[in-house]
């Protein structure tokens, strides 16, 4: 069996390190500190990647700005999961032609999932001539070398050849906040759900060594992070194909045994790989959030099959029952797609009935978006757009009502919450998260930010809870 983990060699990493040192000297040789603007689209994996890009830029002597016109280097980290996201990105990249005209020395880099598609790189090459550097997710760890090349040789560089993907340990990271942290445990995806572009742009599934993950978690806890989210496209297949002898429940269990006051979260979980053992581990440790994001995508077995999801509605409901058996108070969230090719009214009703049965606390709802190169893109669909939109609206209305009811049930309760920032709203100036990751806005003083506190829930709506610190 092919080992799914290919680590970047020490030599290759050392080469990036010396490239970073050389760029740093370049940065220090100019009168003002050079500035970078990093913009991120898409999922948490992309957020985590951007933290690495910022980490590398920081080591290379760059400061950061929120202004495109001020920046010496612009990095746009893109997402390809749905078409409207791509349109937005292309629009914003197009607008950079003006900043570049005003500042010709500016380097514009585009990276992330979108550029791992040939038609996109072709478009960038032909119609976005102000873009200098293009590199895919698999080339991210080589960013120092690529940037150095841009600085010393100029010209355009496209680093998007198809690669199975590697794991690069030890890249510098510059995290956004000081309370919550992303911790990537695996990258890539092998599932090939028929509608999804991710496996094509992110490469094959590969898992970090458990000792590396544990070491990073230890560092985060020592630095004071209180809320750590383990990231992967499908965390439940952690370790598969590698010889670590540690699966996801085992990794989670080991992490939960670390000393300190913190909460572990994880996402995303694929239902086909969720196990009873996972729920047992979750139920046993107060350091693991009682929340699972378990995307179901569709309620109809026929559609689930066409989606290549490898579970049925009955199996999904069985998993939900199992989770609730071990943790009656578990918070459940999910993703759903409306308008998959060939989805009929009956199929859609199955999705609605699943919603009514499970009663998710929150749901991420999407209209199917055709992704060129995926099997679903070749499937016939005669459903008119307005019918799909009407179904979508009906589904959102049902979920809004359920979310509002679920939130209302918290009113009067006292919960342990983590205060994570300010809201800018004078009535409820603090924002916090419950154990199940529900947003709660609180009265109280900013000194509570960064601490777990007891809060009494006083009010709610469909999006959030409101309360006071006790
Ligand atoms: N790996 C995660 C999902 C990553 S993409 C998982 O399997 O759970 C996040 C969500 O985007 C998916 O769960 C799905 O609901 C949605 N999505 C993915 N491809 C899509 C497409 N082509 N059209 C509409 N929604 C899509
Ligand atoms: Fe896409 Fe499916 Fe992989 Fe999730 S599990 S990233 S939906 S292919
Ligand atoms: Fe988008 Fe890539 Fe994430 S396609 S959803 S940024 S893995």
mmCIF file of N, CA and C in Angstrom, residues 220-334:
data_model
loop_
_atom_site.group_PDB
_atom_site.id
_atom_site.type_symbol
_atom_site.label_atom_id
_atom_site.label_comp_id
_atom_site.label_asym_id
_atom_site.label_seq_id
_atom_site.Cartn_x
_atom_site.Cartn_y
_atom_site.Cartn_z
ATOM 1 N N UNK A 220 1.007 25.650 21.575
ATOM 2 C CA UNK A 220 -0.148 26.557 21.554
ATOM 3 C C UNK A 220 -0.700 26.758 22.961
ATOM 4 N N UNK A 221 -0.805 25.661 23.708
ATOM 5 C CA UNK A 221 -1.343 25.748 25.068
ATOM 6 C C UNK A 221 -0.409 26.594 25.934
ATOM 7 N N UNK A 222 0.906 26.378 25.770
ATOM 8 C CA UNK A 222 1.887 27.156 26.542
ATOM 9 C C UNK A 222 1.814 28.639 26.185
ATOM 10 N N UNK A 223 1.483 28.924 24.923
ATOM 11 C CA UNK A 223 1.370 30.328 24.508
ATOM 12 C C UNK A 223 0.049 30.949 24.963
ATOM 13 N N UNK A 224 -0.821 30.156 25.546
ATOM 14 C CA UNK A 224 -2.062 30.692 26.100
ATOM 15 C C UNK A 224 -3.292 30.507 25.229
ATOM 16 N N UNK A 225 -3.171 29.790 24.123
ATOM 17 C CA UNK A 225 -4.363 29.546 23.296
ATOM 18 C C UNK A 225 -5.338 28.669 24.074
ATOM 19 N N UNK A 226 -6.632 29.020 23.968
ATOM 20 C CA UNK A 226 -7.644 28.335 24.776
ATOM 21 C C UNK A 226 -8.579 27.477 23.924
ATOM 22 N N UNK A 227 -8.601 27.727 22.641
ATOM 23 C CA UNK A 227 -9.584 27.080 21.783
ATOM 24 C C UNK A 227 -8.824 26.625 20.535
ATOM 25 N N UNK A 228 -8.613 25.322 20.427
ATOM 26 C CA UNK A 228 -7.758 24.788 19.359
ATOM 27 C C UNK A 228 -8.604 23.906 18.446
ATOM 28 N N UNK A 229 -8.637 24.257 17.167
ATOM 29 C CA UNK A 229 -9.425 23.477 16.221
ATOM 30 C C UNK A 229 -8.500 22.638 15.334
ATOM 31 N N UNK A 230 -8.665 21.336 15.418
ATOM 32 C CA UNK A 230 -7.889 20.417 14.579
ATOM 33 C C UNK A 230 -8.514 20.426 13.186
ATOM 34 N N UNK A 231 -7.694 20.618 12.185
ATOM 35 C CA UNK A 231 -8.215 20.777 10.828
ATOM 36 C C UNK A 231 -7.831 19.659 9.877
ATOM 37 N N UNK A 232 -8.782 19.304 9.029
ATOM 38 C CA UNK A 232 -8.540 18.375 7.930
ATOM 39 C C UNK A 232 -9.817 18.302 7.107
ATOM 40 N N UNK A 233 -9.728 17.952 5.821
ATOM 41 C CA UNK A 233 -10.953 17.807 5.019
ATOM 42 C C UNK A 233 -11.805 16.674 5.560
ATOM 43 N N UNK A 234 -11.158 15.685 6.113
ATOM 44 C CA UNK A 234 -11.884 14.569 6.710
ATOM 45 C C UNK A 234 -11.035 14.029 7.853
ATOM 46 N N UNK A 235 -11.160 14.664 9.020
ATOM 47 C CA UNK A 235 -10.281 14.309 10.137
ATOM 48 C C UNK A 235 -10.438 12.849 10.548
ATOM 49 N N UNK A 236 -11.617 12.274 10.260
ATOM 50 C CA UNK A 236 -11.843 10.888 10.672
ATOM 51 C C UNK A 236 -10.978 9.892 9.935
ATOM 52 N N UNK A 237 -10.364 10.305 8.831
ATOM 53 C CA UNK A 237 -9.460 9.345 8.182
ATOM 54 C C UNK A 237 -8.003 9.661 8.510
ATOM 55 N N UNK A 238 -7.802 10.431 9.602
ATOM 56 C CA UNK A 238 -6.431 10.729 10.043
ATOM 57 C C UNK A 238 -5.615 9.436 10.180
ATOM 58 N N UNK A 239 -4.400 9.464 9.675
ATOM 59 C CA UNK A 239 -3.474 8.347 9.866
ATOM 60 C C UNK A 239 -3.641 7.212 8.878
ATOM 61 N N UNK A 240 -4.719 7.270 8.077
ATOM 62 C CA UNK A 240 -4.963 6.164 7.152
ATOM 63 C C UNK A 240 -3.846 6.098 6.107
ATOM 64 N N UNK A 241 -3.346 4.907 5.864
ATOM 65 C CA UNK A 241 -2.292 4.740 4.866
ATOM 66 C C UNK A 241 -0.909 5.055 5.414
ATOM 67 N N UNK A 242 -0.829 5.577 6.625
ATOM 68 C CA UNK A 242 0.479 5.843 7.241
ATOM 69 C C UNK A 242 0.735 4.764 8.281
ATOM 70 N N UNK A 243 1.963 4.709 8.774
ATOM 71 C CA UNK A 243 2.263 3.634 9.730
ATOM 72 C C UNK A 243 2.398 4.177 11.160
ATOM 73 N N UNK A 244 1.582 5.165 11.513
ATOM 74 C CA UNK A 244 1.693 5.790 12.835
ATOM 75 C C UNK A 244 1.069 4.933 13.938
ATOM 76 N N UNK A 245 0.131 4.083 13.548
ATOM 77 C CA UNK A 245 -0.601 3.314 14.561
ATOM 78 C C UNK A 245 -1.496 4.194 15.423
ATOM 79 N N UNK A 246 -1.843 5.366 14.914
ATOM 80 C CA UNK A 246 -2.711 6.290 15.657
ATOM 81 C C UNK A 246 -3.821 6.744 14.720
ATOM 82 N N UNK A 247 -5.065 6.479 15.108
ATOM 83 C CA UNK A 247 -6.173 6.974 14.290
ATOM 84 C C UNK A 247 -6.716 8.255 14.915
ATOM 85 N N UNK A 248 -7.793 8.808 14.350
ATOM 86 C CA UNK A 248 -8.244 10.110 14.846
ATOM 87 C C UNK A 248 -8.712 10.073 16.301
ATOM 88 N N UNK A 249 -9.568 9.113 16.686
ATOM 89 C CA UNK A 249 -9.980 9.093 18.098
ATOM 90 C C UNK A 249 -8.775 9.000 19.049
ATOM 91 N N UNK A 250 -7.781 8.213 18.646
ATOM 92 C CA UNK A 250 -6.594 8.056 19.489
ATOM 93 C C UNK A 250 -5.822 9.383 19.583
ATOM 94 N N UNK A 251 -5.671 10.071 18.458
ATOM 95 C CA UNK A 251 -4.980 11.362 18.457
ATOM 96 C C UNK A 251 -5.727 12.359 19.348
ATOM 97 N N UNK A 252 -7.034 12.393 19.180
ATOM 98 C CA UNK A 252 -7.869 13.309 19.967
ATOM 99 C C UNK A 252 -7.724 13.006 21.458
ATOM 100 N N UNK A 253 -7.736 11.723 21.771
ATOM 101 C CA UNK A 253 -7.617 11.313 23.154
ATOM 102 C C UNK A 253 -6.264 11.742 23.733
ATOM 103 N N UNK A 254 -5.182 11.526 22.967
ATOM 104 C CA UNK A 254 -3.853 11.931 23.459
ATOM 105 C C UNK A 254 -3.773 13.440 23.659
ATOM 106 N N UNK A 255 -4.360 14.187 22.724
ATOM 107 C CA UNK A 255 -4.318 15.654 22.843
ATOM 108 C C UNK A 255 -5.105 16.123 24.066
ATOM 109 N N UNK A 256 -6.214 15.435 24.338
ATOM 110 C CA UNK A 256 -7.062 15.866 25.451
ATOM 111 C C UNK A 256 -6.403 15.588 26.801
ATOM 112 N N UNK A 257 -5.350 14.768 26.776
ATOM 113 C CA UNK A 257 -4.646 14.478 28.036
ATOM 114 C C UNK A 257 -3.566 15.507 28.362
ATOM 115 N N UNK A 258 -3.328 16.459 27.453
ATOM 116 C CA UNK A 258 -2.315 17.485 27.720
ATOM 117 C C UNK A 258 -2.778 18.369 28.886
ATOM 118 N N UNK A 259 -1.791 18.884 29.644
ATOM 119 C CA UNK A 259 -2.118 19.761 30.771
ATOM 120 C C UNK A 259 -2.549 21.132 30.268
ATOM 121 N N UNK A 260 -3.335 21.813 31.082
ATOM 122 C CA UNK A 260 -3.702 23.186 30.749
ATOM 123 C C UNK A 260 -5.194 23.338 30.581
ATOM 124 N N UNK A 261 -5.609 24.616 30.498
ATOM 125 C CA UNK A 261 -7.021 24.917 30.369
ATOM 126 C C UNK A 261 -7.290 25.288 28.908
ATOM 127 N N UNK A 262 -7.903 24.377 28.181
ATOM 128 C CA UNK A 262 -8.155 24.597 26.756
ATOM 129 C C UNK A 262 -9.285 23.698 26.292
ATOM 130 N N UNK A 263 -9.795 24.008 25.114
ATOM 131 C CA UNK A 263 -10.867 23.227 24.529
ATOM 132 C C UNK A 263 -10.444 22.807 23.120
ATOM 133 N N UNK A 264 -10.654 21.536 22.813
ATOM 134 C CA UNK A 264 -10.308 21.030 21.481
ATOM 135 C C UNK A 264 -11.557 20.928 20.618
ATOM 136 N N UNK A 265 -11.430 21.408 19.389
ATOM 137 C CA UNK A 265 -12.489 21.217 18.395
ATOM 138 C C UNK A 265 -11.874 20.532 17.192
ATOM 139 N N UNK A 266 -12.704 20.091 16.278
ATOM 140 C CA UNK A 266 -12.159 19.505 15.045
ATOM 141 C C UNK A 266 -13.174 19.645 13.926
ATOM 142 N N UNK A 267 -12.648 19.748 12.722
ATOM 143 C CA UNK A 267 -13.492 19.748 11.542
ATOM 144 C C UNK A 267 -12.669 19.489 10.295
ATOM 145 N N UNK A 268 -13.237 18.845 9.268
ATOM 146 C CA UNK A 268 -14.595 18.374 9.197
ATOM 147 C C UNK A 268 -14.593 16.853 9.326
ATOM 148 N N UNK A 269 -15.747 16.303 9.694
ATOM 149 C CA UNK A 269 -15.891 14.857 9.825
ATOM 150 C C UNK A 269 -16.753 14.327 8.698
ATOM 151 N N UNK A 270 -16.295 13.307 8.030
ATOM 152 C CA UNK A 270 -17.117 12.653 7.015
ATOM 153 C C UNK A 270 -17.912 11.538 7.692
ATOM 154 N N UNK A 271 -19.228 11.488 7.491
ATOM 155 C CA UNK A 271 -20.042 10.470 8.174
ATOM 156 C C UNK A 271 -19.578 9.034 7.901
ATOM 157 N N UNK A 272 -19.039 8.784 6.719
ATOM 158 C CA UNK A 272 -18.671 7.388 6.417
ATOM 159 C C UNK A 272 -17.548 6.903 7.334
ATOM 160 N N UNK A 273 -16.758 7.808 7.891
ATOM 161 C CA UNK A 273 -15.634 7.400 8.745
ATOM 162 C C UNK A 273 -15.835 7.741 10.217
ATOM 163 N N UNK A 274 -16.994 8.297 10.573
ATOM 164 C CA UNK A 274 -17.223 8.617 11.985
ATOM 165 C C UNK A 274 -17.503 7.296 12.709
ATOM 166 N N UNK A 275 -16.958 7.144 13.918
ATOM 167 C CA UNK A 275 -17.102 5.856 14.599
ATOM 168 C C UNK A 275 -17.608 6.035 16.027
ATOM 169 N N UNK A 276 -18.086 4.962 16.564
ATOM 170 C CA UNK A 276 -18.532 4.969 17.961
ATOM 171 C C UNK A 276 -17.375 5.352 18.881
ATOM 172 N N UNK A 277 -16.194 4.859 18.550
ATOM 173 C CA UNK A 277 -15.010 5.163 19.349
ATOM 174 C C UNK A 277 -14.800 6.678 19.449
ATOM 175 N N UNK A 278 -15.026 7.388 18.324
ATOM 176 C CA UNK A 278 -14.882 8.849 18.328
ATOM 177 C C UNK A 278 -15.824 9.465 19.373
ATOM 178 N N UNK A 279 -17.091 9.042 19.374
ATOM 179 C CA UNK A 279 -18.059 9.618 20.310
ATOM 180 C C UNK A 279 -17.693 9.258 21.753
ATOM 181 N N UNK A 280 -17.164 8.047 21.938
ATOM 182 C CA UNK A 280 -16.751 7.645 23.292
ATOM 183 C C UNK A 280 -15.637 8.557 23.800
ATOM 184 N N UNK A 281 -14.643 8.786 22.939
ATOM 185 C CA UNK A 281 -13.518 9.648 23.324
ATOM 186 C C UNK A 281 -14.024 11.057 23.639
ATOM 187 N N UNK A 282 -14.921 11.561 22.790
ATOM 188 C CA UNK A 282 -15.469 12.901 23.017
ATOM 189 C C UNK A 282 -16.198 12.984 24.358
ATOM 190 N N UNK A 283 -16.985 11.948 24.643
ATOM 191 C CA UNK A 283 -17.799 11.957 25.863
ATOM 192 C C UNK A 283 -16.943 11.875 27.119
ATOM 193 N N UNK A 284 -15.768 11.266 26.975
ATOM 194 C CA UNK A 284 -14.931 11.033 28.156
ATOM 195 C C UNK A 284 -14.164 12.263 28.618
ATOM 196 N N UNK A 285 -13.867 13.190 27.697
ATOM 197 C CA UNK A 285 -12.984 14.284 28.084
ATOM 198 C C UNK A 285 -13.683 15.639 28.107
ATOM 199 N N UNK A 286 -13.584 16.343 29.248
ATOM 200 C CA UNK A 286 -14.154 17.690 29.303
ATOM 201 C C UNK A 286 -13.370 18.683 28.435
ATOM 202 N N UNK A 287 -12.209 18.263 27.942
ATOM 203 C CA UNK A 287 -11.413 19.181 27.105
ATOM 204 C C UNK A 287 -11.766 19.085 25.623
ATOM 205 N N UNK A 288 -12.669 18.190 25.283
ATOM 206 C CA UNK A 288 -13.111 18.097 23.887
ATOM 207 C C UNK A 288 -14.519 18.683 23.793
ATOM 208 N N UNK A 289 -14.666 19.650 22.891
ATOM 209 C CA UNK A 289 -15.971 20.306 22.747
ATOM 210 C C UNK A 289 -17.022 19.278 22.354
ATOM 211 N N UNK A 290 -18.198 19.436 22.935
ATOM 212 C CA UNK A 290 -19.303 18.519 22.609
ATOM 213 C C UNK A 290 -20.052 19.069 21.402
ATOM 214 N N UNK A 291 -19.350 19.055 20.335
ATOM 215 C CA UNK A 291 -19.891 19.580 19.080
ATOM 216 C C UNK A 291 -19.309 18.751 17.950
ATOM 217 N N UNK A 292 -20.163 18.371 17.021
ATOM 218 C CA UNK A 292 -19.623 17.740 15.820
ATOM 219 C C UNK A 292 -20.259 18.373 14.586
ATOM 220 N N UNK A 293 -19.384 18.735 13.657
ATOM 221 C CA UNK A 293 -19.851 19.229 12.363
ATOM 222 C C UNK A 293 -19.788 18.031 11.425
ATOM 223 N N UNK A 294 -20.967 17.512 11.098
ATOM 224 C CA UNK A 294 -21.041 16.262 10.340
ATOM 225 C C UNK A 294 -21.893 16.490 9.081
ATOM 226 N N UNK A 295 -21.236 16.927 7.996
ATOM 227 C CA UNK A 295 -22.002 17.261 6.783
ATOM 228 C C UNK A 295 -22.767 16.060 6.244
ATOM 229 N N UNK A 296 -24.091 16.258 5.984
ATOM 230 C CA UNK A 296 -24.866 15.142 5.425
ATOM 231 C C UNK A 296 -25.107 15.321 3.927
ATOM 232 N N UNK A 297 -25.099 16.556 3.457
ATOM 233 C CA UNK A 297 -25.185 16.936 2.025
ATOM 234 C C UNK A 297 -26.546 16.688 1.388
ATOM 235 N N UNK A 298 -27.177 15.558 1.679
ATOM 236 C CA UNK A 298 -28.489 15.266 1.077
ATOM 237 C C UNK A 298 -29.188 14.198 1.906
ATOM 238 N N UNK A 299 -30.527 14.207 1.854
ATOM 239 C CA UNK A 299 -31.292 13.229 2.622
ATOM 240 C C UNK A 299 -31.753 12.041 1.798
ATOM 241 N N UNK A 300 -31.614 12.124 0.497
ATOM 242 C CA UNK A 300 -32.093 11.051 -0.378
ATOM 243 C C UNK A 300 -30.971 10.069 -0.678
ATOM 244 N N UNK A 301 -31.252 8.793 -0.479
ATOM 245 C CA UNK A 301 -30.225 7.765 -0.727
ATOM 246 C C UNK A 301 -29.768 7.761 -2.181
ATOM 247 N N UNK A 302 -30.699 8.036 -3.080
ATOM 248 C CA UNK A 302 -30.359 8.061 -4.494
ATOM 249 C C UNK A 302 -29.333 9.178 -4.766
ATOM 250 N N UNK A 303 -29.598 10.336 -4.193
ATOM 251 C CA UNK A 303 -28.684 11.475 -4.395
ATOM 252 C C UNK A 303 -27.361 11.223 -3.669
ATOM 253 N N UNK A 304 -27.427 10.671 -2.461
ATOM 254 C CA UNK A 304 -26.189 10.370 -1.723
ATOM 255 C C UNK A 304 -25.298 9.444 -2.533
ATOM 256 N N UNK A 305 -25.944 8.494 -3.212
ATOM 257 C CA UNK A 305 -25.187 7.558 -4.047
ATOM 258 C C UNK A 305 -24.547 8.297 -5.226
ATOM 259 N N UNK A 306 -25.358 9.133 -5.876
ATOM 260 C CA UNK A 306 -24.834 9.905 -7.017
ATOM 261 C C UNK A 306 -23.726 10.866 -6.570
ATOM 262 N N UNK A 307 -23.793 11.265 -5.310
ATOM 263 C CA UNK A 307 -22.760 12.160 -4.759
ATOM 264 C C UNK A 307 -21.495 11.392 -4.356
ATOM 265 N N UNK A 308 -21.580 10.062 -4.373
ATOM 266 C CA UNK A 308 -20.466 9.206 -3.941
ATOM 267 C C UNK A 308 -20.101 9.442 -2.472
ATOM 268 N N UNK A 309 -21.133 9.544 -1.630
ATOM 269 C CA UNK A 309 -20.868 9.836 -0.221
ATOM 270 C C UNK A 309 -20.663 8.564 0.617
ATOM 271 N N UNK A 310 -21.080 7.418 0.113
ATOM 272 C CA UNK A 310 -20.833 6.161 0.836
ATOM 273 C C UNK A 310 -21.517 6.013 2.190
ATOM 274 N N UNK A 311 -22.690 6.597 2.321
ATOM 275 C CA UNK A 311 -23.552 6.278 3.470
ATOM 276 C C UNK A 311 -24.982 6.530 3.027
ATOM 277 N N UNK A 312 -25.920 6.006 3.808
ATOM 278 C CA UNK A 312 -27.337 6.229 3.513
ATOM 279 C C UNK A 312 -27.907 7.170 4.566
ATOM 280 N N UNK A 313 -29.130 7.605 4.316
ATOM 281 C CA UNK A 313 -29.809 8.448 5.298
ATOM 282 C C UNK A 313 -29.935 7.699 6.629
ATOM 283 N N UNK A 314 -30.289 6.406 6.540
ATOM 284 C CA UNK A 314 -30.474 5.612 7.764
ATOM 285 C C UNK A 314 -29.173 5.536 8.560
ATOM 286 N N UNK A 315 -28.082 5.329 7.858
ATOM 287 C CA UNK A 315 -26.778 5.260 8.538
ATOM 288 C C UNK A 315 -26.439 6.603 9.188
ATOM 289 N N UNK A 316 -26.734 7.686 8.477
ATOM 290 C CA UNK A 316 -26.458 9.009 9.032
ATOM 291 C C UNK A 316 -27.260 9.207 10.330
ATOM 292 N N UNK A 317 -28.539 8.852 10.277
ATOM 293 C CA UNK A 317 -29.388 9.034 11.459
ATOM 294 C C UNK A 317 -28.915 8.142 12.620
ATOM 295 N N UNK A 318 -28.404 6.972 12.265
ATOM 296 C CA UNK A 318 -27.861 6.060 13.271
ATOM 297 C C UNK A 318 -26.661 6.720 13.989
ATOM 298 N N UNK A 319 -25.819 7.378 13.194
ATOM 299 C CA UNK A 319 -24.657 8.071 13.777
ATOM 300 C C UNK A 319 -25.096 9.192 14.723
ATOM 301 N N UNK A 320 -26.121 9.932 14.304
ATOM 302 C CA UNK A 320 -26.626 11.022 15.139
ATOM 303 C C UNK A 320 -27.161 10.452 16.462
ATOM 304 N N UNK A 321 -27.893 9.345 16.371
ATOM 305 C CA UNK A 321 -28.421 8.699 17.588
ATOM 306 C C UNK A 321 -27.284 8.261 18.499
ATOM 307 N N UNK A 322 -26.249 7.711 17.869
ATOM 308 C CA UNK A 322 -25.095 7.235 18.639
ATOM 309 C C UNK A 322 -24.414 8.409 19.351
ATOM 310 N N UNK A 323 -24.226 9.499 18.625
ATOM 311 C CA UNK A 323 -23.591 10.689 19.216
ATOM 312 C C UNK A 323 -24.430 11.185 20.389
ATOM 313 N N UNK A 324 -25.749 11.199 20.210
ATOM 314 C CA UNK A 324 -26.628 11.711 21.273
ATOM 315 C C UNK A 324 -26.729 10.730 22.438
ATOM 316 N N UNK A 325 -26.523 9.456 22.147
ATOM 317 C CA UNK A 325 -26.524 8.462 23.219
ATOM 318 C C UNK A 325 -25.367 8.748 24.183
ATOM 319 N N UNK A 326 -24.180 9.017 23.619
ATOM 320 C CA UNK A 326 -23.014 9.285 24.476
ATOM 321 C C UNK A 326 -23.033 10.703 25.041
ATOM 322 N N UNK A 327 -23.587 11.644 24.274
ATOM 323 C CA UNK A 327 -23.584 13.050 24.695
ATOM 324 C C UNK A 327 -24.947 13.672 24.399
ATOM 325 N N UNK A 328 -25.894 13.535 25.328
ATOM 326 C CA UNK A 328 -27.247 14.036 25.047
ATOM 327 C C UNK A 328 -27.259 15.541 24.730
ATOM 328 N N UNK A 329 -26.272 16.259 25.232
ATOM 329 C CA UNK A 329 -26.258 17.716 25.018
ATOM 330 C C UNK A 329 -25.398 18.119 23.822
ATOM 331 N N UNK A 330 -25.003 17.192 22.979
ATOM 332 C CA UNK A 330 -24.080 17.519 21.881
ATOM 333 C C UNK A 330 -24.711 18.525 20.901
ATOM 334 N N UNK A 331 -23.881 19.458 20.464
ATOM 335 C CA UNK A 331 -24.312 20.432 19.448
ATOM 336 C C UNK A 331 -23.990 19.839 18.076
ATOM 337 N N UNK A 332 -24.992 19.858 17.195
ATOM 338 C CA UNK A 332 -24.820 19.256 15.870
ATOM 339 C C UNK A 332 -24.962 20.306 14.781
ATOM 340 N N UNK A 333 -23.959 20.361 13.922
ATOM 341 C CA UNK A 333 -24.046 21.246 12.764
ATOM 342 C C UNK A 333 -23.701 20.436 11.517
ATOM 343 N N UNK A 334 -24.083 20.965 10.355
ATOM 344 C CA UNK A 334 -23.908 20.172 9.146
ATOM 345 C C UNK A 334 -23.873 21.061 7.902
#
